[in-house]
Coordinates of C-alpha atoms in Angstrom, one line a residue:
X172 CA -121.0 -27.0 74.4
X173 CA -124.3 -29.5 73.8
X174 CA -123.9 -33.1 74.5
X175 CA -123.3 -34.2 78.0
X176 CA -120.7 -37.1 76.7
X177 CA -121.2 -40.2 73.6
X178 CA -122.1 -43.3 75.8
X179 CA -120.9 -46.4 73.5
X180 CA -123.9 -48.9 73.6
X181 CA -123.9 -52.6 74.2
X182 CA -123.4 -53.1 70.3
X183 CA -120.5 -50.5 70.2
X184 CA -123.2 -47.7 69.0
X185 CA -122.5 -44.3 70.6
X186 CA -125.6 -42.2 72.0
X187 CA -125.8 -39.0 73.5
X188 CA -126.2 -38.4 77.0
X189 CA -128.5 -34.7 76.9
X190 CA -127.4 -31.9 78.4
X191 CA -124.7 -28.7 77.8
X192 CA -122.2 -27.3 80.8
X193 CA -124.1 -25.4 82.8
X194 CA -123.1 -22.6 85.2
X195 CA -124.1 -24.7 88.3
X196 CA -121.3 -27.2 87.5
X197 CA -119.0 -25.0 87.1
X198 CA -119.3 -23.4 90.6
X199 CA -119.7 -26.6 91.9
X200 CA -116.8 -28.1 90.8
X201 CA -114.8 -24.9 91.9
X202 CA -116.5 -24.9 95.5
X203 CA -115.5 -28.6 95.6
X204 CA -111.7 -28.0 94.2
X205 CA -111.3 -25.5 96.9
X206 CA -110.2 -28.9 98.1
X207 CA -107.2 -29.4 97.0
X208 CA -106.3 -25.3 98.8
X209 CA -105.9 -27.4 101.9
X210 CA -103.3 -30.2 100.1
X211 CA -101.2 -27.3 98.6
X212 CA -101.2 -24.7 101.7
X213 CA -99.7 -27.0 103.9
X214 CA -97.0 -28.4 101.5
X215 CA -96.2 -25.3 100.5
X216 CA -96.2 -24.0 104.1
X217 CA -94.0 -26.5 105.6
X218 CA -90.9 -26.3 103.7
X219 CA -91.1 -22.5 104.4
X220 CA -91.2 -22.7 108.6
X221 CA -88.8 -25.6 108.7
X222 CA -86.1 -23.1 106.9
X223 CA -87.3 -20.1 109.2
X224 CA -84.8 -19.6 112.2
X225 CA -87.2 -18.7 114.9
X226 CA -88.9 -21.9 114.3
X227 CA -86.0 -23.8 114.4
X228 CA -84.6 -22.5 117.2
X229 CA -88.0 -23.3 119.2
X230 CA -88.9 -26.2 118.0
X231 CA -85.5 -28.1 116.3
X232 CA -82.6 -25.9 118.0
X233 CA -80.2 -28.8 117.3
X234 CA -81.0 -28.1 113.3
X235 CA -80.2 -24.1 113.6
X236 CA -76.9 -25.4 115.1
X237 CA -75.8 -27.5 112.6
X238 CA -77.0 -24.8 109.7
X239 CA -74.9 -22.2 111.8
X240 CA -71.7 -24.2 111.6
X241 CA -72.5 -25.3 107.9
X242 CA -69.8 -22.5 106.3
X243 CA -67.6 -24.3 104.5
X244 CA -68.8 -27.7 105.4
X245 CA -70.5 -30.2 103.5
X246 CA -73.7 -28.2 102.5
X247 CA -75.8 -31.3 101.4
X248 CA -75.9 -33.1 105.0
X249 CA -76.7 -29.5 107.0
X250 CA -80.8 -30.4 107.7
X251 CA -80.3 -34.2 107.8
X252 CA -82.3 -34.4 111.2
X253 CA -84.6 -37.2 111.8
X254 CA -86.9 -35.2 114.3
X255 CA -87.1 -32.4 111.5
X256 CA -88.1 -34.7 108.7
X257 CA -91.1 -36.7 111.6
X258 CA -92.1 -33.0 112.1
X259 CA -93.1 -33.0 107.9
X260 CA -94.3 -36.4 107.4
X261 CA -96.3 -37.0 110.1
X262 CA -99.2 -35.7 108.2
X263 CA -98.9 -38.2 105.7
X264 CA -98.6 -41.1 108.0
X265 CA -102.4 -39.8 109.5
X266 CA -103.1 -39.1 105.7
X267 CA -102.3 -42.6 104.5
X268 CA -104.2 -44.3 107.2
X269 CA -107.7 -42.0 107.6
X270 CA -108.0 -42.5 104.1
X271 CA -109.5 -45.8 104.3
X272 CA -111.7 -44.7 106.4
X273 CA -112.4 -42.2 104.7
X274 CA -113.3 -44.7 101.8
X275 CA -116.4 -46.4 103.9
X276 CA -117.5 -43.0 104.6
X277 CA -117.4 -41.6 100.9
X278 CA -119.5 -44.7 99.9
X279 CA -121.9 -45.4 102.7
X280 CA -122.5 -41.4 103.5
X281 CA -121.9 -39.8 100.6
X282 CA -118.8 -37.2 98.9
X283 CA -119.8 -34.4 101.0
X284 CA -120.0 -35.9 104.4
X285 CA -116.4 -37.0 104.3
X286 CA -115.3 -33.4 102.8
X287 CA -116.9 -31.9 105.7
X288 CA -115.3 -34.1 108.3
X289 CA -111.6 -33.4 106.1
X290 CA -112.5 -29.5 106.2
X291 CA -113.1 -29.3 110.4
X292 CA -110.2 -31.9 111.4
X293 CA -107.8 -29.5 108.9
X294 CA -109.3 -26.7 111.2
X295 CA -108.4 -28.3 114.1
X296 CA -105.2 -29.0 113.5
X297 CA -104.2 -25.9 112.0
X298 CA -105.1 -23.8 115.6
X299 CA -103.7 -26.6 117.5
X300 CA -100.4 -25.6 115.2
X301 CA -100.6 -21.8 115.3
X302 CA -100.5 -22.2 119.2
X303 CA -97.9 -25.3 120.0
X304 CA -95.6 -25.0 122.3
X305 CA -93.7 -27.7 122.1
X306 CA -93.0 -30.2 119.6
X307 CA -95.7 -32.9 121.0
X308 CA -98.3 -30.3 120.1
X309 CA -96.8 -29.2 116.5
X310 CA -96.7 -33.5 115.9
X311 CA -100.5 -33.5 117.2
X312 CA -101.4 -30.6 114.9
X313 CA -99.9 -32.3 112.0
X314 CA -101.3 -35.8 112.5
X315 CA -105.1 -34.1 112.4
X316 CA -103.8 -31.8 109.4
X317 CA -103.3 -35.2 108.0
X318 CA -106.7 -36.6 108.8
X319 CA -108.0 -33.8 107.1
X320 CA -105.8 -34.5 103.9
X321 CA -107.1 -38.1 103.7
X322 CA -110.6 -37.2 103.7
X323 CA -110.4 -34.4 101.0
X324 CA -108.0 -36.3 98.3
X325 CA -110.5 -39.1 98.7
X326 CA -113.4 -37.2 98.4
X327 CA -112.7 -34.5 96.3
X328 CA -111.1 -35.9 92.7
X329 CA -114.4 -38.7 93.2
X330 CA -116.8 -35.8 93.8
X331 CA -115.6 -33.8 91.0
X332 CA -114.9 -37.0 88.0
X333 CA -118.9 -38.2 89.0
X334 CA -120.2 -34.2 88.7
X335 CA -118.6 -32.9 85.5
X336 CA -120.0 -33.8 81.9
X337 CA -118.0 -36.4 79.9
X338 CA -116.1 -33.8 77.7
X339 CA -115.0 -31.6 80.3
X340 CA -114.1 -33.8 83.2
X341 CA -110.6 -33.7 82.5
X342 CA -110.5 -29.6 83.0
X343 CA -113.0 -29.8 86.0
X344 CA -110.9 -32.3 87.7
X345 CA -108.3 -30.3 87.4
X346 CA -109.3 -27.8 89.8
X347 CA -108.5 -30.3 92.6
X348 CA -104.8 -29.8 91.4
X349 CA -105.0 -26.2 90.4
X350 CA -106.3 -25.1 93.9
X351 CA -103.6 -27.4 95.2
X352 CA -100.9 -25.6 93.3
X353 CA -102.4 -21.9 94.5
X354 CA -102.6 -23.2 97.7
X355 CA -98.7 -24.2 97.6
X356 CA -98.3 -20.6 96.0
X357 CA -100.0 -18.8 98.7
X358 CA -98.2 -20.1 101.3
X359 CA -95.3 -19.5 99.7
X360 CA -96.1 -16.1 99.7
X361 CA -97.0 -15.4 103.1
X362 CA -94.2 -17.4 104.4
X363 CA -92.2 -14.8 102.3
X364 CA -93.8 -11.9 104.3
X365 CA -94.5 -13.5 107.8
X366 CA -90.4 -14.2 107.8
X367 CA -89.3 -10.7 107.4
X368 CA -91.6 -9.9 110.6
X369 CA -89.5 -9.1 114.1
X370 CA -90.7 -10.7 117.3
X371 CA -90.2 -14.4 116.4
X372 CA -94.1 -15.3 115.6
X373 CA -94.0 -15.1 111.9
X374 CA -94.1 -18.6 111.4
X375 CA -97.2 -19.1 114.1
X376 CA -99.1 -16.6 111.8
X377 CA -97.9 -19.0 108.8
X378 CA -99.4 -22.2 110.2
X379 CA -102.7 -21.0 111.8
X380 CA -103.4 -19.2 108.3
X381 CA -103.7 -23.0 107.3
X382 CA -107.6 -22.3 108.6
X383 CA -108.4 -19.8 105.3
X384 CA -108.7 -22.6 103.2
X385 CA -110.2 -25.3 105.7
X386 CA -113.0 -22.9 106.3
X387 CA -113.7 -22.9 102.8
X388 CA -113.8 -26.5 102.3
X389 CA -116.1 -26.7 105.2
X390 CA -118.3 -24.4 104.5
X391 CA -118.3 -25.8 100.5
X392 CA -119.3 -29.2 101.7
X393 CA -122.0 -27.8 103.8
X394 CA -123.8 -26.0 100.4
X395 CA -122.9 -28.0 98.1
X396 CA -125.0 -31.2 96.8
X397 CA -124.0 -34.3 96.8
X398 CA -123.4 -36.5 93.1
X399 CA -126.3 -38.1 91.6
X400 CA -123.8 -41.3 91.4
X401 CA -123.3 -41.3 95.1
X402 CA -127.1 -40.4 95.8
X403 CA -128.0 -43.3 93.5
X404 CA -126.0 -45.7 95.3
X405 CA -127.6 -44.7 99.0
X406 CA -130.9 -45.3 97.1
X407 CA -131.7 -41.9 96.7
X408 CA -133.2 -42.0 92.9
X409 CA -135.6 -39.3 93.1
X410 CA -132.7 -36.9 94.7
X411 CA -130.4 -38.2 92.3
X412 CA -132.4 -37.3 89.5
X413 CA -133.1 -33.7 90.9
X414 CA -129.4 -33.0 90.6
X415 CA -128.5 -34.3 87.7
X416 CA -131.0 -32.2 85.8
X417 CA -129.5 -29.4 87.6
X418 CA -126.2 -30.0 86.4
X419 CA -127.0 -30.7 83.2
X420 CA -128.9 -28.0 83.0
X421 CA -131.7 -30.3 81.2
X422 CA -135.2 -32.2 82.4
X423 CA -133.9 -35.0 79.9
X424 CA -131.3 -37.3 82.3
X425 CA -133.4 -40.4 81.9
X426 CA -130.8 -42.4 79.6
X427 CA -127.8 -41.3 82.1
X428 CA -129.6 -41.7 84.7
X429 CA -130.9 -45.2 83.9
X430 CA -127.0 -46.0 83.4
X431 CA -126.2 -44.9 86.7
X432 CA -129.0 -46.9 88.3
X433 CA -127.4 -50.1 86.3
X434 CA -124.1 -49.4 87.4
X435 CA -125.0 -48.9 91.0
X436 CA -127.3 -52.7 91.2
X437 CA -123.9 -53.8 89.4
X438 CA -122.1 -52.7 92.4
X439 CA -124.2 -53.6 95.3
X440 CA -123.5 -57.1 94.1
X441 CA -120.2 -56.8 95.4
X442 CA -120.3 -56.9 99.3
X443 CA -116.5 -56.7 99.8
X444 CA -115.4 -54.5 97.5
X445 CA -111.6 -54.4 98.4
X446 CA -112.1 -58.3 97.9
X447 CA -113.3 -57.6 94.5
X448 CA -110.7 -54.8 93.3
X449 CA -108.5 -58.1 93.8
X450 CA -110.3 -60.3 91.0
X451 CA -108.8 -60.6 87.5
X452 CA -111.0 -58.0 85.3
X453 CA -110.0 -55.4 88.0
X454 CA -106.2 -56.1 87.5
X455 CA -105.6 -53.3 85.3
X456 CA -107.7 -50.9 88.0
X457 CA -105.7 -51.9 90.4
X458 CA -102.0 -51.7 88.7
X459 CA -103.5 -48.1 87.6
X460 CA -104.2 -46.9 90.9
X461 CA -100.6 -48.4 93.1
X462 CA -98.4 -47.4 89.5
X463 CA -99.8 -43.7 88.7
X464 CA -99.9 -42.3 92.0
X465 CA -96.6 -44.3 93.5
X466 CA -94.6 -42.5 90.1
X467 CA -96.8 -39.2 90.6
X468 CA -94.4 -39.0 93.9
X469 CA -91.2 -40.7 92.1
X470 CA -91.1 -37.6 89.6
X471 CA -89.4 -36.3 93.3
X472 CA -91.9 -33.1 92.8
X473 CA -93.1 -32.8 97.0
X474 CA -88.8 -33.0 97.2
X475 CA -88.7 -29.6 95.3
X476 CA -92.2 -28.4 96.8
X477 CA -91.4 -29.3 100.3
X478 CA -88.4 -28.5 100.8
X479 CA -87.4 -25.8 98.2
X480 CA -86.7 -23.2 100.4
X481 CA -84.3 -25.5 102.6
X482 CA -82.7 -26.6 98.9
X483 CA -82.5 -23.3 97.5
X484 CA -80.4 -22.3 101.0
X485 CA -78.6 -24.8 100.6
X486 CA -77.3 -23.9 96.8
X487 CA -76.5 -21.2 98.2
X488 CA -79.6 -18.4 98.4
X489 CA -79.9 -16.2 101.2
X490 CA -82.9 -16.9 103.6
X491 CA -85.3 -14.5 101.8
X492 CA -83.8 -15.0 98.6
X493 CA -84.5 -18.5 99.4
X494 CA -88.2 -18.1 100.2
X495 CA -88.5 -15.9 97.3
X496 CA -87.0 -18.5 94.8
X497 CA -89.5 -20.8 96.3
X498 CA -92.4 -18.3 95.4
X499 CA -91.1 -18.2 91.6
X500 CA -91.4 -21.9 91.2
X501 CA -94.7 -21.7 93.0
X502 CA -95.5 -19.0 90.6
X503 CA -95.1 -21.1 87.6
X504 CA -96.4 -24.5 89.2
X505 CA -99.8 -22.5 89.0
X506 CA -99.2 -21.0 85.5
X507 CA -98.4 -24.6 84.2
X508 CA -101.4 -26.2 85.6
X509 CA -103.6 -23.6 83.8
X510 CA -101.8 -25.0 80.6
X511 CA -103.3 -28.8 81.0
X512 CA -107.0 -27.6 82.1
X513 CA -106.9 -25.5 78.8
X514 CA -105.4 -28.6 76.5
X515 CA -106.2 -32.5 78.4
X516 CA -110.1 -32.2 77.1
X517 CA -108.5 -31.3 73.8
X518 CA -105.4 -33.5 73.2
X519 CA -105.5 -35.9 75.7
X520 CA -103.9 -37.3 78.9
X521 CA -101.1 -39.4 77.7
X522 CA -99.5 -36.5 75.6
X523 CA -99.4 -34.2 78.0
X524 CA -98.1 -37.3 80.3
X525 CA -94.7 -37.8 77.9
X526 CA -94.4 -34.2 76.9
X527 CA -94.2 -33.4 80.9
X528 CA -92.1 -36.6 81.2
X529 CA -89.4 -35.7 78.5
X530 CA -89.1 -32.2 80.1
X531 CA -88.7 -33.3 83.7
X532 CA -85.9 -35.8 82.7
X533 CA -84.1 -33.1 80.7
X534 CA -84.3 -30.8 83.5
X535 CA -83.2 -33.4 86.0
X536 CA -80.2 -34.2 84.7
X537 CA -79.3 -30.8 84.1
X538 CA -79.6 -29.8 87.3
X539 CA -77.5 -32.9 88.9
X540 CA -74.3 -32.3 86.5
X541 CA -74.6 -28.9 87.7
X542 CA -74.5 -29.3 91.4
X543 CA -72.0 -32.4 91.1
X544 CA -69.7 -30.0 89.2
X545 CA -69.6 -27.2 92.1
X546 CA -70.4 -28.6 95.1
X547 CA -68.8 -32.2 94.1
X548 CA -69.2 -34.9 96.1
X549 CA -67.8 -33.2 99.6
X550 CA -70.4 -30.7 99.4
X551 CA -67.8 -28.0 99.9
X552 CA -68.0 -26.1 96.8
X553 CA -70.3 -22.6 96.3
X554 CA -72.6 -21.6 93.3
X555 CA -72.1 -18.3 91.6
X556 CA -75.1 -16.5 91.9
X557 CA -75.5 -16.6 88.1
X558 CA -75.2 -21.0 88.3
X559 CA -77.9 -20.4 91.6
X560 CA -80.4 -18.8 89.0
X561 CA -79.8 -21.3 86.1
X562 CA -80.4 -23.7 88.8
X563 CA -83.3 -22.4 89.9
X564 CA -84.6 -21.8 85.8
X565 CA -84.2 -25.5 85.6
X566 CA -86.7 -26.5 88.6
X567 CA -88.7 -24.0 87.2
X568 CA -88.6 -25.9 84.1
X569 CA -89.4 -29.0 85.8
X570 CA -91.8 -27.5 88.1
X571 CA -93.8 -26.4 84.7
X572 CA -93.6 -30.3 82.9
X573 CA -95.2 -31.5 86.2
X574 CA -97.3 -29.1 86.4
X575 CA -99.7 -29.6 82.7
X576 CA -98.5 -33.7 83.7
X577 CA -98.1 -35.9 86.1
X578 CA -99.4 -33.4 88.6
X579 CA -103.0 -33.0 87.3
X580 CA -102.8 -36.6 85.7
X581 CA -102.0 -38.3 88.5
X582 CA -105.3 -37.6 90.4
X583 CA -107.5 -37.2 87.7
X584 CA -106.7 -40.9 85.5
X585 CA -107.5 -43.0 88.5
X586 CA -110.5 -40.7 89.4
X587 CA -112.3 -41.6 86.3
X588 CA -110.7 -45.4 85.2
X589 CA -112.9 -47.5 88.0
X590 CA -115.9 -49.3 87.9
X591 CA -119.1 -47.7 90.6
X592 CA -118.7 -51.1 92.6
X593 CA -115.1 -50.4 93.3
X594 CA -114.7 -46.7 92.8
X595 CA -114.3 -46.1 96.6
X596 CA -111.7 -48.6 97.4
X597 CA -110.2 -47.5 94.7
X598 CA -109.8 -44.1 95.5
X599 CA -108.5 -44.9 98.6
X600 CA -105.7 -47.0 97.1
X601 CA -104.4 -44.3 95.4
X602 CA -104.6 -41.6 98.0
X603 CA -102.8 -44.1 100.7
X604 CA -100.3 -45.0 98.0
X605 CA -99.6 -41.4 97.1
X606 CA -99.2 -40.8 101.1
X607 CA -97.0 -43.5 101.5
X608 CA -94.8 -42.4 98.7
X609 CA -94.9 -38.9 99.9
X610 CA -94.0 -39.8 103.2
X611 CA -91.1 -42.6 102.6
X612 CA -89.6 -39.6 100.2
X613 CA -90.2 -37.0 102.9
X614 CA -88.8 -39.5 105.5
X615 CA -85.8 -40.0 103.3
X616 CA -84.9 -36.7 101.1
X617 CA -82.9 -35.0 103.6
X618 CA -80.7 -38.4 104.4
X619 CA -80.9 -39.1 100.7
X620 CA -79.5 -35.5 99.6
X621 CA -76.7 -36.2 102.7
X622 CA -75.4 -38.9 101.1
X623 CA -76.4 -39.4 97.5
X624 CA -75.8 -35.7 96.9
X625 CA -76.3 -34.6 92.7
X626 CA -76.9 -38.2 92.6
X627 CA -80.3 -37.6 94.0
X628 CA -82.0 -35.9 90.9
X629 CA -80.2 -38.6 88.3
X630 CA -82.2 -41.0 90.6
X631 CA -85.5 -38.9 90.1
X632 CA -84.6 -38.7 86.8
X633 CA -84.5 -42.7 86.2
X634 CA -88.1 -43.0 87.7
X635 CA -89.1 -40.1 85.2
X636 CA -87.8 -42.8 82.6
X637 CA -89.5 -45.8 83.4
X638 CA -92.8 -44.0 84.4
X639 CA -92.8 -42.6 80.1
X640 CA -92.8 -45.8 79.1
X641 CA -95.3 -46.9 81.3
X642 CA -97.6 -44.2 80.0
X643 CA -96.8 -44.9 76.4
X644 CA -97.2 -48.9 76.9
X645 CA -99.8 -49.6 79.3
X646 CA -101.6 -46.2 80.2
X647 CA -104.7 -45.9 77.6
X648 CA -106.5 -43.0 76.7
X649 CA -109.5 -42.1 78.7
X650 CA -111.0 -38.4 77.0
X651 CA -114.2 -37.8 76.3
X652 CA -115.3 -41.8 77.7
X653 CA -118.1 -40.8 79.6
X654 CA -117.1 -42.6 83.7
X655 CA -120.0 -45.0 83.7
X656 CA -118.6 -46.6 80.1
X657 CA -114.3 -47.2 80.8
X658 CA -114.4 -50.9 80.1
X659 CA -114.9 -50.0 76.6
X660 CA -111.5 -48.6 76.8
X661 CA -109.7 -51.4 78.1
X662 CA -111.4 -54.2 76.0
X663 CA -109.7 -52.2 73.2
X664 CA -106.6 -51.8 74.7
X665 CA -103.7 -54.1 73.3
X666 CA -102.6 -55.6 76.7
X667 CA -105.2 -55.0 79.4
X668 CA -108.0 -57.0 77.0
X669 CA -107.3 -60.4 78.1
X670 CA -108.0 -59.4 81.7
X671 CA -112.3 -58.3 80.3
X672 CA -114.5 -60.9 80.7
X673 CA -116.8 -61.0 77.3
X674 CA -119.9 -59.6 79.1
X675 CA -117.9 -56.7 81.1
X676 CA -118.9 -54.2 78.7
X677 CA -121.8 -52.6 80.4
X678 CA -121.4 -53.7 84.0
X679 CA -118.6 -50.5 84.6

């Protein structure tokens, strides 16, 4: 595929960046992805433990207690434990606050430096997990689990928007969220077979696995290069230019190069760049990068992701039959995000964003008439096994509209939308707002399921509402606009215009 992008000149002109896709992007960007592993191994992975009893009865014996006595009781309130819920969100509380640090790093050090400090503290705290003892240690395990999150979602959608050509960053990008969903299905999967082992230790072997994919991040930063963006912006021009003739697969990088050079003395006129995020021609950035991740959590997906195995038990599955419906949606999470890498470089992002918005609020709704019919709202009611699998087709369903949408969307939009001089701070804005969302709904689902009950998913489903019509109001389209050109798209966008200055064309 010849062309590395159309670059719109001052005038509104397009020219051609040179370049094709060469084979050294590719395995770059999927060395980098291997990112997002980490993410999805340890969401997947602690839903699965916290609905295993040997766990429980170690760590959370109050929890196993009340899940004993839960026959014929009210089903929805039998895991509402705060000390359970701390146990999962922890991570995202150490999540939401290393990645600002993680933002200075990324810009002063480079993408690279802050994935290999995200890959060896996600080591850490996975062997620090495999071998707690008591719940202190498991919370300590977590918090640098989390630390190890923050670095690699900050570093890894930037690394991989700067490093793929204009018309395929959408589909390179989305290997962040495609290892992230394998990851999720993976531990799925082993959760499945570490469960069925006698002795008590299954879920030990569960969390210390966590390591697999942290050793491959950390080994991928160490061989990887860094982007010619960040390289340019530590001064590094003759590096810079040495890699991006290697990805592009071309000696010709002079004209893209030369933009990245302008963009970059742009940016180092800006000495405070969270103080400039905050000035009028970054408004739309900003509303961008608090709106798409905070609804990327509001679609209520880490609910069904975290905590499918405990919601699956309690509709009514077995404790294997549990884990394995969890496995199935994990199954077709994967499947689904192969379905956007294949179309967003072709159709777009925002019809893939209301496609996967009509079908998650469909879904939705679906699934809370059934559960308010047969559980009702004392929780005392059972599923058949054939309502349990409908059920269960209908997160699948869901699962799948996430999956080719707001999943992949949601990190790769505000990857690509901001400016050099702000792209760090950026970044870091939306990773601490998708921790915090992640966390206040971990922090809450269990108390929320208690006593909103069906409710719940008509409440997801109203977010799923409002977030369409943000997409088809205010979220423009971004394919194909090579990164170092975006104000383009919002001086031509019906309401974000007025916030572009006249001469803000070629400063993003």
């Amino acid at each position: 595929m010849a062309g590395g992008g159309l670059a719109p000149t001052p005038d509104g002109e397009a020219k051609h960046y040179n370049g094709h896709v060469t084979v050294f992007v590719i395995v770059t960007c999927v060395i980098a992805a291997s990112g997002g592993l980490i993410f999805g191994y340890d969401i997947g992975v602690s839903g699965g433990v916290t609905s295993m009893d040997e766990f429980l009865q170690k760590f959370f014996p109050s929890v196993l207690r009340d899940e004993k006595n839960a026959a014929g009781t009210n089903q929805w309130c039998q895991f509402d434990s705060a000390l359970l819920t701390a146990f999962t969100s922890s991570l995202y509380i150490a999540g939401l606050i290393s990645t600002y640090f993680a933002s200075t790093v990324t810009r002063a050090f480079g993408r690279k430096t802050s994935m290999l400090f995200g890959g060896a503290a996600f080591l850490v705290g996975s062997a620090i997990n495999g071998i707690s003892m008591n719940v202190a240690m498991l919370i300590i395990g977590r918090l640098l689990l989390g630390v190890g999150v923050g670095f690699a979602n900050q570093a890894v959608p930037l690394y991989l928007s700067e490093m793929a050509p204009a018309q395929l960053r959408g589909a390179l990008n989305m290997g962040f969220q495609m290892a992230t969903t394998i990851g999720i299905l993976v531990a799925s999967l082993v959760n499945y077979g570490t469960a069925k082992l006698k002795g008590g230790y299954g879920w030990r072997i569960s969390v210390a696995l966590a390591a697999v994919p942290a050793l491959v991040m950390t080994v991928g930063a160490i061989v990887l290069p860094d982007t010619p963006n960040s390289l340019v912006e530590r001064g590094l021009r003759a590096e810079a230019k040495a890699t991006l003739q290697k990805i592009r697969g071309t000696e010709d990088v002079d004209v893209e190069l030369h933009d990245m050079i302008e963009a970059s003395e742009a940016s180092k006129q800006v000495r405070h760049p969270w103080q400039s995020i905050l000035r009028r021609e970054h408004r739309p950035h900003l509303i961008m990068a608090i709106a798409i991740p905070a609804f990327q959590q509001l679609t209520g997906i880490n609910v069904i992701m975290f905590y499918a195995p405990v919601l699956f038990k309690t509709i009514g599955f077995g404790n294997s039959a549990s884990l394995m419906s969890a496995v199935i949606s994990g199954l077709v999470n994967v499947l689904a995000t192969t379905v956007s890498i294949g179309t967003v470089d072709k159709f777009g992002r925002r019809i893939l964003f209301f496609e996967g918005g009509v079908q998650m609020l469909v879904s939705q709704v679906a699934v809370g008439a059934i559960l308010g019919t047969f559980f009702g709202s004392a929780g005392t009611g059972k599923l058949s096994p054939a309502m349990a699998n409908l059920v269960l087709a209908l997160i699948c369903i869901y699962v799948a509209a996430f999956a080719w949408s707001w999943g992949p969307l949601g990190w790769l939009v505000p990857s690509e939308i901001f400016p050099m001089d702000i792209r760090s701070a950026g970044q870091a804005i939306v990773v601490g707002v998708n921790f915090f969302f992640t966390f206040i709904i971990a922090q809450l689902f269990l108390m929320a399921l208690c006593h909103l009950k069906a409710g719940l998913f008509y409440l997801f489903a109203a977010f799923v509402l409002v977030m369409t019509l943000f997409v088809i109001f205010l979220v423009p389209e971004t394919k194909g606009v090579p990164i170092e050109e975006m104000a383009l798209v919002w001086k031509k966008h019906w309401f974000w215009k007025k916030y572009m200055p006249e001469d803000h064309v070629r400063t993003a």
